[in-house]
Structures are given as C-alpha cells and as structure tokens.
Coordinates of C-alpha atoms in Angstrom, one line a residue:
M1 CA 0.0 0.0 0.0
R2 CA 2.9 2.4 0.8
I3 CA 4.4 1.7 -2.6
I4 CA 1.1 2.4 -4.4
H5 CA 0.6 5.6 -2.4
L6 CA 4.2 6.8 -3.1
T7 CA 3.7 6.0 -6.9
L8 CA 0.5 8.1 -6.9
M9 CA 2.2 11.0 -5.1
L10 CA 5.1 11.0 -7.5
G11 CA 2.8 10.9 -10.5
F12 CA 0.8 13.9 -9.1
A13 CA 4.0 15.8 -8.4
A14 CA 5.2 15.2 -12.0
F15 CA 1.9 16.5 -13.3
T16 CA 1.9 19.6 -11.2
Q17 CA 5.5 20.3 -12.3
T18 CA 4.5 20.2 -15.9
A19 CA 1.1 21.9 -15.5
H20 CA 0.6 25.4 -16.9
T21 CA 0.9 28.3 -14.5
G22 CA -0.2 31.8 -15.4
Q23 CA -2.1 32.9 -18.5
I24 CA -1.9 31.0 -21.8
P25 CA -2.3 33.0 -25.0
F26 CA -5.2 32.2 -27.3
Y27 CA -4.0 33.7 -30.6
L28 CA -6.4 34.8 -33.3
P29 CA -5.1 36.1 -36.6
L30 CA -7.1 39.4 -36.6
S31 CA -6.7 43.0 -35.4
T32 CA -8.8 44.7 -32.9
E33 CA -9.4 47.5 -35.4
Q34 CA -10.8 44.9 -37.8
F35 CA -13.0 43.2 -35.2
P36 CA -13.2 45.4 -32.1
T37 CA -15.6 43.2 -30.1
I38 CA -14.4 39.6 -30.7
S39 CA -11.6 39.6 -28.1
N40 CA -13.8 40.8 -25.2
Q41 CA -16.7 38.5 -26.2
L42 CA -14.4 35.5 -26.4
N43 CA -12.6 36.3 -23.1
T44 CA -16.0 36.5 -21.4
A45 CA -17.0 33.2 -22.9
L46 CA -13.8 31.5 -21.9
R47 CA -14.3 32.6 -18.2
T48 CA -17.9 31.4 -18.3
A49 CA -16.7 28.0 -19.6
G50 CA -14.1 27.7 -16.8
L51 CA -11.2 28.5 -19.1
A52 CA -10.2 31.8 -17.5
N53 CA -6.5 30.9 -17.7
F54 CA -6.6 31.6 -21.4
T55 CA -6.3 35.2 -22.7
V56 CA -7.3 36.1 -26.3
T57 CA -4.4 37.7 -28.1
T58 CA -4.8 39.4 -31.5
T59 CA -2.2 40.0 -34.1
D60 CA -2.0 43.8 -33.7
Y61 CA 1.5 42.7 -32.8
W62 CA 2.4 40.1 -35.5
H63 CA 5.7 39.0 -34.0
P64 CA 4.6 37.0 -31.0
Y65 CA 2.0 35.1 -33.0
Q66 CA 4.4 34.3 -35.8
Q67 CA 7.4 33.5 -33.6
G68 CA 5.2 31.4 -31.3
L69 CA 4.3 29.1 -34.1
R70 CA 7.8 29.1 -35.5
Q71 CA 9.6 28.3 -32.2
G72 CA 6.9 26.2 -30.5
R73 CA 5.9 28.5 -27.7
S74 CA 3.0 27.6 -25.5
G75 CA -0.5 28.6 -26.6
V76 CA -3.5 28.1 -28.7
Y77 CA -3.2 29.3 -32.3
F78 CA -5.7 29.6 -35.1
A79 CA -3.3 29.3 -38.0
A80 CA -3.0 29.1 -41.7
P81 CA -2.2 25.6 -43.2
H82 CA 1.5 26.3 -43.8
F83 CA 1.9 27.7 -40.3
S84 CA -0.1 24.8 -38.8
A85 CA 2.0 22.2 -40.7
W86 CA 5.2 23.8 -39.5
A87 CA 4.0 23.8 -35.9
V88 CA 2.9 20.1 -36.2
D89 CA 6.0 18.9 -38.0
K90 CA 8.7 20.9 -36.3
N91 CA 7.3 21.6 -32.8
K92 CA 5.0 18.6 -32.3
F93 CA 1.9 20.8 -31.9
V94 CA -1.5 19.1 -31.8
P95 CA -4.2 20.1 -34.3
I96 CA -7.7 19.8 -32.8
L97 CA -10.1 21.5 -35.2
R98 CA -10.1 23.1 -38.6
L99 CA -12.4 24.8 -41.0
Q100 CA -14.0 22.1 -43.2
S101 CA -13.6 23.6 -46.7
E102 CA -10.3 23.8 -48.6
L103 CA -8.3 27.0 -48.9
Q104 CA -7.0 28.5 -52.1
Y105 CA -5.6 31.8 -53.1
V106 CA -5.8 33.7 -56.4
I107 CA -4.2 36.7 -58.0
V108 CA -6.7 39.0 -59.6
A109 CA -6.6 42.3 -61.6
R110 CA -9.2 44.7 -62.7
R111 CA -11.0 43.5 -65.9
N112 CA -10.9 47.0 -67.4
D113 CA -7.1 47.1 -67.2
S114 CA -6.5 46.4 -70.9
D115 CA -2.7 45.9 -70.4
V116 CA -3.2 42.9 -68.0
F117 CA -4.2 39.5 -69.4
E118 CA -1.9 37.2 -67.5
V119 CA 0.5 37.1 -64.5
N120 CA 3.5 38.1 -66.6
D121 CA 1.8 41.4 -67.5
L122 CA 2.2 42.4 -63.8
A123 CA 5.9 42.9 -64.2
G124 CA 6.8 46.3 -62.7
R125 CA 3.3 46.7 -61.2
T126 CA 2.1 46.5 -57.6
V127 CA 0.3 43.5 -56.2
C128 CA -1.4 44.1 -52.8
T129 CA -1.2 41.3 -50.2
Q130 CA -1.1 40.7 -46.5
R131 CA 2.2 40.8 -44.8
A132 CA 4.9 38.1 -45.3
P133 CA 4.9 35.2 -44.9
N134 CA 1.1 34.8 -45.3
L135 CA -0.1 32.5 -48.1
D136 CA -1.4 35.3 -50.3
F137 CA 2.1 37.0 -50.1
L138 CA 3.9 33.7 -50.9
L139 CA 1.6 33.0 -53.9
S140 CA 2.4 36.4 -55.4
R141 CA 6.1 36.0 -54.9
T142 CA 6.1 32.4 -56.3
A143 CA 3.9 33.3 -59.3
L144 CA 5.9 36.4 -60.2
Q145 CA 9.5 35.3 -59.5
K146 CA 10.2 34.1 -63.1
A147 CA 9.4 37.4 -64.7
V148 CA 12.3 39.4 -66.1
V149 CA 10.9 42.5 -64.3
L150 CA 9.5 41.6 -60.9
A151 CA 6.2 42.9 -59.7
R152 CA 6.2 44.9 -56.5
T153 CA 4.3 43.8 -53.4
K154 CA 2.5 46.2 -51.1
T155 CA 1.3 45.1 -47.7
V156 CA -2.3 46.2 -46.8
K157 CA -4.3 45.6 -43.6
S158 CA -7.1 44.0 -45.6
V159 CA -6.9 42.9 -49.2
P160 CA -10.8 42.7 -49.6
Q161 CA -11.1 46.3 -48.2
A162 CA -8.5 47.5 -50.7
M163 CA -10.5 45.8 -53.5
R164 CA -13.8 47.3 -52.3
A165 CA -12.1 50.8 -52.0
D166 CA -10.6 50.4 -55.5
D167 CA -7.2 51.2 -54.1
Q168 CA -5.4 52.7 -57.1
D169 CA -2.0 51.8 -55.5
C170 CA -2.8 48.2 -56.3
Q171 CA -2.7 47.0 -59.9
A172 CA -3.5 43.5 -58.7
F173 CA -4.6 41.7 -55.5
S174 CA -3.7 38.4 -53.9
V175 CA -6.7 37.1 -52.0
S176 CA -8.5 33.9 -51.0
R177 CA -10.6 32.3 -53.8
H178 CA -13.8 32.4 -51.8
I179 CA -13.4 36.2 -51.3
F180 CA -12.8 36.6 -55.1
E181 CA -15.9 34.6 -55.8
R182 CA -18.0 36.9 -53.5
F183 CA -16.8 39.9 -55.6
A184 CA -17.6 37.9 -58.8
K185 CA -21.2 37.4 -57.6
T186 CA -21.9 41.1 -56.7
D187 CA -19.9 42.6 -59.5
P188 CA -19.0 39.9 -62.1
F189 CA -17.2 42.2 -64.5
K190 CA -14.9 44.0 -62.1
F191 CA -12.0 41.5 -61.6
I192 CA -10.4 38.8 -63.6
R193 CA -8.5 35.8 -62.2
L194 CA -4.8 35.6 -63.4
Q195 CA -3.4 32.8 -61.2
Q196 CA -4.6 30.2 -58.7
S197 CA -2.8 28.3 -56.0
S198 CA -3.3 24.6 -55.3
A199 CA -5.9 23.7 -52.7
S200 CA -4.8 23.0 -49.1
Q201 CA -6.4 22.3 -45.8
N202 CA -7.9 25.4 -44.2
Y203 CA -7.1 27.3 -41.0
A204 CA -6.8 25.1 -37.9
Y205 CA -6.6 25.4 -34.1
V206 CA -3.2 24.0 -33.1
L207 CA -1.9 23.7 -29.5
D208 CA 1.5 23.0 -28.0
R209 CA 1.6 19.5 -26.6
K210 CA 1.4 20.5 -22.9
T211 CA -1.7 22.6 -23.5
A212 CA -3.3 19.9 -25.6
L213 CA -2.8 17.3 -22.9
E214 CA -4.3 19.5 -20.2
F215 CA -7.0 21.4 -22.0
G216 CA -7.5 19.8 -25.5
P217 CA -10.9 18.2 -24.9
A218 CA -12.2 21.2 -22.9
L219 CA -11.1 23.6 -25.7
K220 CA -12.5 21.5 -28.4
K221 CA -15.9 21.4 -26.6
F222 CA -15.7 25.2 -26.1
L223 CA -14.9 25.9 -29.7
L224 CA -17.7 23.7 -31.0
S225 CA -20.3 25.3 -28.7
P226 CA -22.9 27.4 -30.6
Q227 CA -22.1 30.5 -28.5
T228 CA -18.4 30.4 -29.4
Q229 CA -19.0 29.7 -33.0
A230 CA -21.4 32.7 -33.2
I231 CA -18.7 34.9 -31.8
L232 CA -16.0 33.7 -34.2
Q233 CA -18.1 33.4 -37.3
P234 CA -17.0 36.8 -38.7
M235 CA -13.4 35.7 -38.5
Y236 CA -14.1 32.3 -40.1
K237 CA -15.7 34.1 -43.0
L238 CA -12.4 35.6 -43.9
Y239 CA -11.2 32.1 -44.9
S240 CA -14.2 30.2 -45.9
T241 CA -17.8 30.6 -47.1
K242 CA -18.8 27.7 -44.9
T243 CA -17.8 28.2 -41.3
R244 CA -18.2 24.6 -40.0
L245 CA -15.4 23.2 -37.8
V246 CA -14.4 19.6 -38.1
S247 CA -11.8 17.5 -36.2
A248 CA -8.3 18.0 -37.3
K249 CA -5.6 15.2 -37.4
T250 CA -1.9 15.3 -37.5
R251 CA -1.9 13.6 -40.9
D252 CA -3.8 16.6 -42.3
Y253 CA -0.6 18.7 -42.2
T254 CA 2.6 17.4 -43.8
D255 CA 6.1 18.8 -44.4
Q256 CA 4.9 19.6 -48.0
D257 CA 2.3 21.9 -46.6
H258 CA 5.0 24.1 -44.9
A259 CA 7.3 24.0 -47.9
P260 CA 6.3 27.6 -48.9
L261 CA 8.1 28.8 -45.8
I262 CA 11.5 27.6 -47.0
G263 CA 13.7 30.7 -47.2
Y264 CA 11.6 32.5 -44.6
W265 CA 11.7 30.2 -41.6
R266 CA 14.4 27.9 -40.4

C-alpha cells in the first residue's frame, strides 16, 4: 500500500510540475481594429466556460504570433495551413479543429485594365497582399519570381477592403478564392483571375503538446459550442464561405504543406 501511495504521489508531483501556471495566450489572426468586439466577447465566454487561464491575443502585434508558431511557444493558435503544418511537424503541436472547406488563393486584376491579361503582365506593377509570410504574399512571390521584371508587393491591412475601395496603388490583388468569388457574384465584371494556387487544408486550431494534454478536450468542446461559433463566425468568413469546424488530425498537415516557408523560416 505504501508503494502504491508513493507512486501516486510521484505521479501527481510530476503532473503539477508540468502543469501550466499563469495565463496561456489564445491567438487569433485578426486585429482589434478589424473586429473590435471579438476579443472581449471570447474572453468572457472563456471565463464562463471555466477556461479563465486563457487570454485572447490578437495579431495587432504580429511578431509574438508568428514566432510562437515558429519556435513552438505555449499557446492556442488559429493558424493558416502552412503555419499549422510547421508547428505540427517541427514543434509537435497538436491540431484539434479546422475549417472544413479547402483554402485556395488567387491573384486578380481589374478587368478594365487592358494591359493585363496574365500574370507576366504584372511585371513592374504592384500586387497588394497581406504581410509576409502569409499564403497570399507567398503566392504572389512564387507566381511572379520568373518574370524578367518583378512585380512589387504592397502590404495592406485587408486585401478585400483594398478591393472594395478600388485602391489605385494596387494594380492586382492576392486574395483567397472564396473572397474573389464573392466579388464575382456582386460585380462579375470588375475583376479577372490571373493565377490560382493549389488547394490545401484550411485554417486550424493547433496547440502546443502540454496545452493539448491539459486542455485539449475542454477547448474542443468550447470551440464547438454554438455560442463560441457565433462569436468567431465573422473571423471564419475571412477564410471560408462555410464556417463549419471539423476534427483535425496530425496527418492533415505534412512537411509539404509548410514547404512555402522555405527561405523565410528555419
């Protein structure tokens, strides 16, 4: 009996030594300017669900989010497929949920620009994207790197907003296919597709292994609750027309999925 008791005590001690202390960041790839209410709503929902040790962190400051995935720092991350694949392959992160539909990016230009018929015609022009190394930025660099005269890239806070505002600093735009298709429905003659990436898995929630062991099931239940999905639906619509979450598996994200990061991350 003493041996059993000692074993149990040692096991409990080992658990408490590895258990999280302090606040755990819950990273969302959005800015407070873009969605001013989501952080407060989600923090309130986390406390109500008994998950008050998580704190919603936006990407107003891009570096902690990006470096957290790159270096395997503790936290919950809603991340693009190439980031998720890196975290899973390099840092043994655990994916728990992902958006069901596939993700693709396209490069589009204004249909009334008579000098632009294909990607090569963008040489010397400006393509508006999100910041590096997001997938829309990487698509534009890959698609244009063989041109004799390279296109320029301009970082904007929101590519769809730049498209709606008809930003004249942008001669082309790199944006997700489902966003382009929304524009095509409302104004079918405004933009023309020049290039399209291959399809990949969509954004996923990935967790460092310690967080996954302690909180994985509780977080999965929380994220699938109708209340939480209603809060996060505006963000999900940035990446998919359908906002349904499905279970994610490690096999969903391979080393090929993070290949676009070669030259940017090591």
